[in-house]
mmCIF file of C-alpha atoms in Angstrom:
data_model
loop_
_atom_site.group_PDB
_atom_site.id
_atom_site.type_symbol
_atom_site.label_atom_id
_atom_site.label_comp_id
_atom_site.label_asym_id
_atom_site.label_seq_id
_atom_site.Cartn_x
_atom_site.Cartn_y
_atom_site.Cartn_z
ATOM 1 C CA MET A 4 34.405 -6.887 23.342
ATOM 2 C CA ARG A 5 35.883 -5.478 20.226
ATOM 3 C CA VAL A 6 33.671 -7.639 18.026
ATOM 4 C CA LEU A 7 30.487 -6.186 19.660
ATOM 5 C CA SER A 8 31.796 -2.640 19.169
ATOM 6 C CA SER A 9 32.244 -3.205 15.452
ATOM 7 C CA ILE A 10 28.640 -4.402 14.918
ATOM 8 C CA LYS A 11 26.431 -1.634 13.508
ATOM 9 C CA GLU A 12 23.132 -0.992 15.265
ATOM 10 C CA TYR A 13 20.195 -1.966 13.044
ATOM 11 C CA GLN A 14 18.428 1.147 11.666
ATOM 12 C CA PRO A 15 15.154 0.648 9.800
ATOM 13 C CA GLU A 16 14.840 2.386 6.471
ATOM 14 C CA GLU A 17 12.604 5.396 6.947
ATOM 15 C CA LEU A 18 10.775 7.919 4.836
ATOM 16 C CA SER A 19 12.410 11.263 5.043
ATOM 17 C CA SER A 20 9.252 12.762 6.432
ATOM 18 C CA GLY A 21 7.906 9.627 8.187
ATOM 19 C CA ASN A 22 4.612 10.136 6.376
ATOM 20 C CA ILE A 23 3.772 8.626 2.948
ATOM 21 C CA TRP A 24 1.158 11.311 2.191
ATOM 22 C CA THR A 25 3.848 13.999 2.591
ATOM 23 C CA ALA A 26 6.291 12.063 0.575
ATOM 24 C CA LEU A 27 3.736 11.775 -2.286
ATOM 25 C CA ARG A 28 2.790 15.391 -1.887
ATOM 26 C CA LEU A 29 -0.930 14.377 -1.309
ATOM 27 C CA PRO A 30 -3.352 15.522 1.382
ATOM 28 C CA SER A 31 -4.410 12.677 3.652
ATOM 29 C CA ARG A 32 -7.938 13.829 3.976
ATOM 30 C CA GLY A 33 -10.292 16.671 3.323
ATOM 31 C CA THR A 34 -11.883 18.373 0.251
ATOM 32 C CA LYS A 35 -8.552 18.790 -1.633
ATOM 33 C CA LEU A 36 -8.059 14.916 -1.487
ATOM 34 C CA PHE A 37 -11.733 14.493 -2.636
ATOM 35 C CA GLU A 38 -11.196 16.881 -5.618
ATOM 36 C CA LEU A 39 -7.957 14.997 -6.561
ATOM 37 C CA ILE A 40 -9.849 11.694 -6.568
ATOM 38 C CA ARG A 41 -12.631 12.997 -8.589
ATOM 39 C CA LEU A 42 -10.253 14.605 -11.041
ATOM 40 C CA GLY A 43 -8.054 11.558 -11.223
ATOM 41 C CA LEU A 44 -4.686 11.228 -9.676
ATOM 42 C CA PRO A 45 -1.706 11.897 -11.960
ATOM 43 C CA PHE A 46 -0.132 8.810 -13.520
ATOM 44 C CA ALA A 47 3.220 9.675 -12.025
ATOM 45 C CA ILE A 48 1.888 8.717 -8.538
ATOM 46 C CA LEU A 49 1.935 5.089 -9.672
ATOM 47 C CA ASP A 50 5.743 5.218 -10.123
ATOM 48 C CA GLN A 51 6.301 7.017 -6.889
ATOM 49 C CA ILE A 52 4.365 4.322 -5.025
ATOM 50 C CA ALA A 53 6.255 1.608 -6.908
ATOM 51 C CA ARG A 54 9.545 3.144 -6.075
ATOM 52 C CA LEU A 55 8.630 3.548 -2.382
ATOM 53 C CA LEU A 56 7.414 -0.148 -2.198
ATOM 54 C CA GLN A 57 10.403 -1.184 -4.316
ATOM 55 C CA VAL A 58 8.173 -3.190 -6.740
ATOM 56 C CA LYS A 59 7.362 -2.821 -10.509
ATOM 57 C CA ARG A 60 4.528 -0.522 -11.483
ATOM 58 C CA GLU A 61 2.733 -3.592 -12.830
ATOM 59 C CA VAL A 62 2.409 -5.033 -9.199
ATOM 60 C CA ILE A 63 0.774 -1.845 -8.066
ATOM 61 C CA SER A 64 -1.518 -1.699 -11.103
ATOM 62 C CA LYS A 65 -2.569 -5.338 -10.547
ATOM 63 C CA ALA A 66 -3.310 -4.511 -6.890
ATOM 64 C CA ILE A 67 -5.790 -1.761 -7.883
ATOM 65 C CA CYS A 68 -7.284 -4.009 -10.626
ATOM 66 C CA VAL A 69 -5.962 -2.037 -13.605
ATOM 67 C CA SER A 70 -5.235 -4.310 -16.624
ATOM 68 C CA PRO A 71 -1.920 -3.740 -18.701
ATOM 69 C CA ARG A 72 -4.114 -2.379 -21.639
ATOM 70 C CA THR A 73 -5.828 0.025 -19.283
ATOM 71 C CA LEU A 74 -2.540 1.035 -17.733
ATOM 72 C CA ALA A 75 -1.175 1.963 -21.159
ATOM 73 C CA ARG A 76 -4.309 4.138 -21.775
ATOM 74 C CA ARG A 77 -3.870 5.884 -18.374
ATOM 75 C CA ALA A 78 -0.203 6.463 -19.135
ATOM 76 C CA LYS A 79 -1.231 8.192 -22.392
ATOM 77 C CA ALA A 80 -3.887 10.138 -20.679
ATOM 78 C CA ASP A 81 -1.418 10.849 -17.771
ATOM 79 C CA ARG A 82 -4.199 10.490 -15.264
ATOM 80 C CA PHE A 83 -6.187 7.752 -13.533
ATOM 81 C CA ASN A 84 -9.934 7.644 -13.498
ATOM 82 C CA THR A 85 -12.019 8.419 -10.286
ATOM 83 C CA VAL A 86 -12.365 4.565 -9.310
ATOM 84 C CA GLU A 87 -8.651 3.913 -9.929
ATOM 85 C CA SER A 88 -7.673 6.945 -7.992
ATOM 86 C CA ASP A 89 -9.837 5.909 -5.110
ATOM 87 C CA ARG A 90 -8.092 2.464 -5.058
ATOM 88 C CA LEU A 91 -4.670 4.144 -5.225
ATOM 89 C CA VAL A 92 -5.620 6.354 -2.203
ATOM 90 C CA ALA A 93 -6.767 3.183 -0.320
ATOM 91 C CA LEU A 94 -3.435 1.510 -1.113
ATOM 92 C CA ILE A 95 -1.537 4.588 0.139
ATOM 93 C CA ALA A 96 -3.691 4.539 3.413
ATOM 94 C CA VAL A 97 -2.980 0.886 3.878
ATOM 95 C CA LEU A 98 0.722 1.503 3.194
ATOM 96 C CA GLN A 99 0.748 4.307 5.752
ATOM 97 C CA GLU A 100 -0.830 2.071 8.407
ATOM 98 C CA THR A 101 1.626 -0.691 7.549
ATOM 99 C CA LEU A 102 4.598 1.742 7.810
ATOM 100 C CA ALA A 103 3.215 2.776 11.257
ATOM 101 C CA LEU A 104 2.910 -0.901 12.204
ATOM 102 C CA PHE A 105 6.559 -1.497 11.334
ATOM 103 C CA GLU A 106 7.766 1.808 12.826
ATOM 104 C CA GLY A 107 8.689 3.433 9.564
ATOM 105 C CA ASP A 108 10.725 0.439 8.291
ATOM 106 C CA VAL A 109 9.940 0.564 4.518
ATOM 107 C CA SER A 110 11.742 -2.805 3.899
ATOM 108 C CA ALA A 111 9.675 -4.554 6.606
ATOM 109 C CA ALA A 112 6.420 -2.915 5.343
ATOM 110 C CA LYS A 113 7.096 -3.997 1.753
ATOM 111 C CA GLU A 114 7.966 -7.493 2.893
ATOM 112 C CA TRP A 115 4.548 -7.734 4.788
ATOM 113 C CA MET A 116 2.592 -6.130 1.949
ATOM 114 C CA THR A 117 4.020 -8.450 -0.720
ATOM 115 C CA SER A 118 4.046 -11.808 1.204
ATOM 116 C CA PRO A 119 1.226 -14.167 2.011
ATOM 117 C CA VAL A 120 -0.144 -13.248 5.500
ATOM 118 C CA ARG A 121 -1.961 -15.818 7.778
ATOM 119 C CA GLY A 122 -4.537 -13.336 8.770
ATOM 120 C CA THR A 123 -5.579 -12.841 5.199
ATOM 121 C CA GLY A 124 -6.117 -16.479 4.405
ATOM 122 C CA SER A 125 -2.444 -16.560 3.127
ATOM 123 C CA LYS A 126 -3.048 -13.828 0.628
ATOM 124 C CA ARG A 127 -0.784 -10.883 0.071
ATOM 125 C CA PRO A 128 -2.210 -7.690 1.612
ATOM 126 C CA LEU A 129 -1.222 -5.993 -1.650
ATOM 127 C CA ASP A 130 -3.645 -8.366 -3.477
ATOM 128 C CA MET A 131 -6.538 -7.359 -1.215
ATOM 129 C CA LEU A 132 -6.953 -3.851 -2.298
ATOM 130 C CA GLY A 133 -9.282 -4.239 -5.276
ATOM 131 C CA THR A 134 -12.505 -3.954 -3.169
ATOM 132 C CA ARG A 135 -13.562 -1.951 -0.082
ATOM 133 C CA VAL A 136 -14.347 -5.189 1.764
ATOM 134 C CA GLU A 137 -10.889 -6.544 1.302
ATOM 135 C CA THR A 138 -9.240 -3.265 1.943
ATOM 136 C CA LYS A 139 -11.215 -2.973 5.263
ATOM 137 C CA ALA A 140 -10.143 -6.544 6.235
ATOM 138 C CA VAL A 141 -6.430 -5.481 5.767
ATOM 139 C CA PHE A 142 -6.998 -2.355 7.819
ATOM 140 C CA ASN A 143 -8.615 -4.517 10.483
ATOM 141 C CA LEU A 144 -5.734 -7.028 10.490
ATOM 142 C CA ILE A 145 -3.297 -4.151 11.023
ATOM 143 C CA GLY A 146 -5.220 -2.860 13.825
ATOM 144 C CA ARG A 147 -5.317 -6.210 15.517
ATOM 145 C CA LEU A 148 -1.666 -6.737 14.935
ATOM 146 C CA GLU A 149 -0.997 -3.371 16.551
ATOM 147 C CA ARG A 150 -2.947 -4.380 19.636
ATOM 148 C CA GLY A 151 -1.509 -8.021 19.771
ATOM 149 C CA VAL A 152 -4.913 -9.620 19.038
ATOM 150 C CA HIS A 153 -4.916 -13.217 17.787
ATOM 151 C CA VAL A 154 -5.989 -13.208 14.055
ATOM 152 C CA ARG A 155 -7.938 -15.627 12.037
ATOM 153 C CA PHE A 156 -9.379 -15.225 8.605
ATOM 154 C CA ASP A 157 -11.938 -17.152 6.524
ATOM 155 C CA SER A 158 -9.676 -18.463 3.648
ATOM 156 C CA ARG A 159 -12.660 -18.999 1.377
ATOM 157 C CA LEU A 160 -12.847 -15.381 0.708
ATOM 158 C CA VAL A 161 -11.333 -14.680 -2.704
ATOM 159 C CA GLY A 162 -10.260 -11.330 -4.293
ATOM 160 C CA LEU A 163 -12.289 -10.066 -7.202
ATOM 161 C CA CYS A 164 -9.516 -8.999 -9.477
ATOM 162 C CA SER A 165 -7.249 -12.022 -9.247
#
């Protein structure tokens, strides 16, 4: 019995607020979010997301289809353009849903986002955020997993920014 009492109970890593939008200080919807996307999100958001997911900024920039040269220009301008901001917001939304799927466990969410997943044709969900169609497929997969629905995916579909 002493052995069992010395084992720590597993506690998943959680965001302090439980909400990625709050942690990033971004509105999750509404006109303020629309304005931020149109204006372009600040470059610093990239590092915040990378830190949260515990990956390099290049992983995030590749996920939103931003080349290294473009990334350097955005760093200099300190702002993303509208399209890139829209993709970043899509990534944040997917990450929020993934965190909900894994009950706030950041490590589990990161593992799922950065690993090949059967329901995506063995692609990493993070690599499926370059287009709205792929992003919607990831959202649909998360919804099906939440409901315990068997998932299949056409593996012939290919990402556009790979």
